[in-house]
Amino acid sequence: KNQVEQSPQSLIILEGKNCTLQCNYTVSPFSNLRWYKQDTGRGPVSLTIMTFSENTKSNGRYTATLDADTKQSSLHITASQLSDSASYICVVNGGSQGNLIFGKGTKLSVKP
Amino acid sequence: NAGVTQTPKFRVLKTGQSMTLLCAQDMNHEYMYWYRQDPGMGLRLIHYSVGEGTTAKGEVPDGYNVSRLKKQNFLLGLESAAPSQTSVYFCASSYHPREKLFFGSGTQLSVL
């Protein structure tokens, strides 16, 4: 069964600290893996997309990694800011139209 | 630059009532999608469209209908609302199924 599992479910960190969110997937075939940020009451916004051949991709203070062999990805946030408080969703594209498998998300709270 | 616009933002229905959610995008995207987001679950695909005049079923299509008469618009209809359809609905669009999704800000629907 195609699944995307994220951990932790929720996380609280202090402003300025770093954190890493995890994503494990069993989706096959694999086309790409995406990370989205969803602020409360808003729609998700794309952070990164990585294909099979990409190991690392950065978007400002966000760095995503992908290990296609172990089917694991991580999202590292550097020097967190209050505005990073959001849910972070890992999504795997199985390659066919409409075949996006969404994780349940990690809720990150950044405290001053 | 509006992106993806959803209307309405909030709606309360009684069981058995009908309604239509409107999604409009101004990015000339071929692909459009309707998702629902429920607490503790990942986003689930209801229906999608690969171009004007086309529609296809997603993971949870029962109780919903869609139409794509114009490329920029994608309508989601509930013919006879049920309490199980209480959810947050998101419309999204993309240039290609392997490209990132652009989401609207969501519609909070409550069915009493």
XYZ file of C-alpha atoms in Angstrom, chain A residues 18-112:
95
model
C 17.445 24.256 14.176
C 15.157 21.290 13.653
C 14.734 18.312 11.341
C 11.494 16.745 10.203
C 11.342 13.201 8.852
C 9.391 11.558 6.042
C 9.366 7.850 5.150
C 7.474 6.545 2.159
C 6.509 3.294 0.487
C 5.131 4.807 -2.730
C 5.971 2.975 -5.935
C 6.658 3.889 -8.647
C 8.377 7.085 -7.538
C 8.420 10.311 -9.522
C 9.296 13.026 -7.034
C 9.015 14.053 -3.401
C 7.732 17.421 -2.262
C 7.646 19.404 0.935
C 4.881 21.921 1.540
C 4.375 24.461 4.312
C 0.829 25.080 5.500
C 0.124 28.046 7.745
C -2.981 27.815 9.909
C -6.085 28.613 7.880
C -4.196 28.737 4.589
C -3.482 26.413 1.703
C -0.153 24.558 1.450
C 2.730 26.330 -0.254
C 5.494 24.456 -2.057
C 8.972 24.511 -0.484
C 10.899 21.977 -2.580
C 10.489 19.230 -5.163
C 13.136 16.526 -5.539
C 13.436 13.834 -8.149
C 15.073 10.438 -7.807
C 18.524 11.761 -8.722
C 18.557 14.703 -6.311
C 19.986 14.227 -2.824
C 19.674 17.744 -1.459
C 17.703 20.845 -2.302
C 17.616 24.164 -0.487
C 15.132 27.005 -0.345
C 16.499 29.710 1.923
C 16.669 28.338 5.465
C 14.924 25.130 4.375
C 17.033 22.185 3.187
C 15.458 18.942 2.054
C 17.327 15.675 1.621
C 16.281 12.536 -0.176
C 17.604 8.988 0.074
C 15.746 7.092 -2.628
C 17.378 3.803 -1.628
C 15.977 3.855 1.912
C 12.894 5.849 0.854
C 13.495 8.547 3.406
C 13.484 12.321 3.259
C 14.146 15.033 5.787
C 13.457 18.750 5.983
C 15.966 20.755 7.969
C 15.081 24.240 9.147
C 17.985 26.459 10.142
C 17.811 29.341 12.606
C 14.062 29.038 13.082
C 11.813 32.081 13.132
C 8.368 32.607 14.625
C 6.977 32.627 11.087
C 8.143 29.029 10.639
C 5.288 27.931 12.907
C 3.155 25.844 10.559
C 2.421 22.311 9.447
C 4.951 20.755 7.095
C 3.612 18.203 4.689
C 5.598 15.585 2.796
C 4.061 14.504 -0.503
C 5.217 11.739 -2.818
C 4.283 11.691 -6.474
C 3.746 8.172 -7.737
C 4.143 9.280 -11.324
C 0.622 9.019 -12.690
C -1.917 11.772 -12.920
C -3.618 12.410 -9.608
C -1.350 10.004 -7.747
C -0.019 12.271 -5.014
C 0.252 10.627 -1.609
C 0.140 13.126 1.252
C 1.598 12.628 4.686
C -0.379 13.798 7.715
C 2.131 16.553 8.389
C 4.321 17.684 11.258
C 3.044 20.629 13.256
C 5.925 22.890 14.204
C 5.605 25.573 16.852
C 8.422 28.079 17.252
C 8.356 29.868 20.599
C 10.120 33.148 21.464
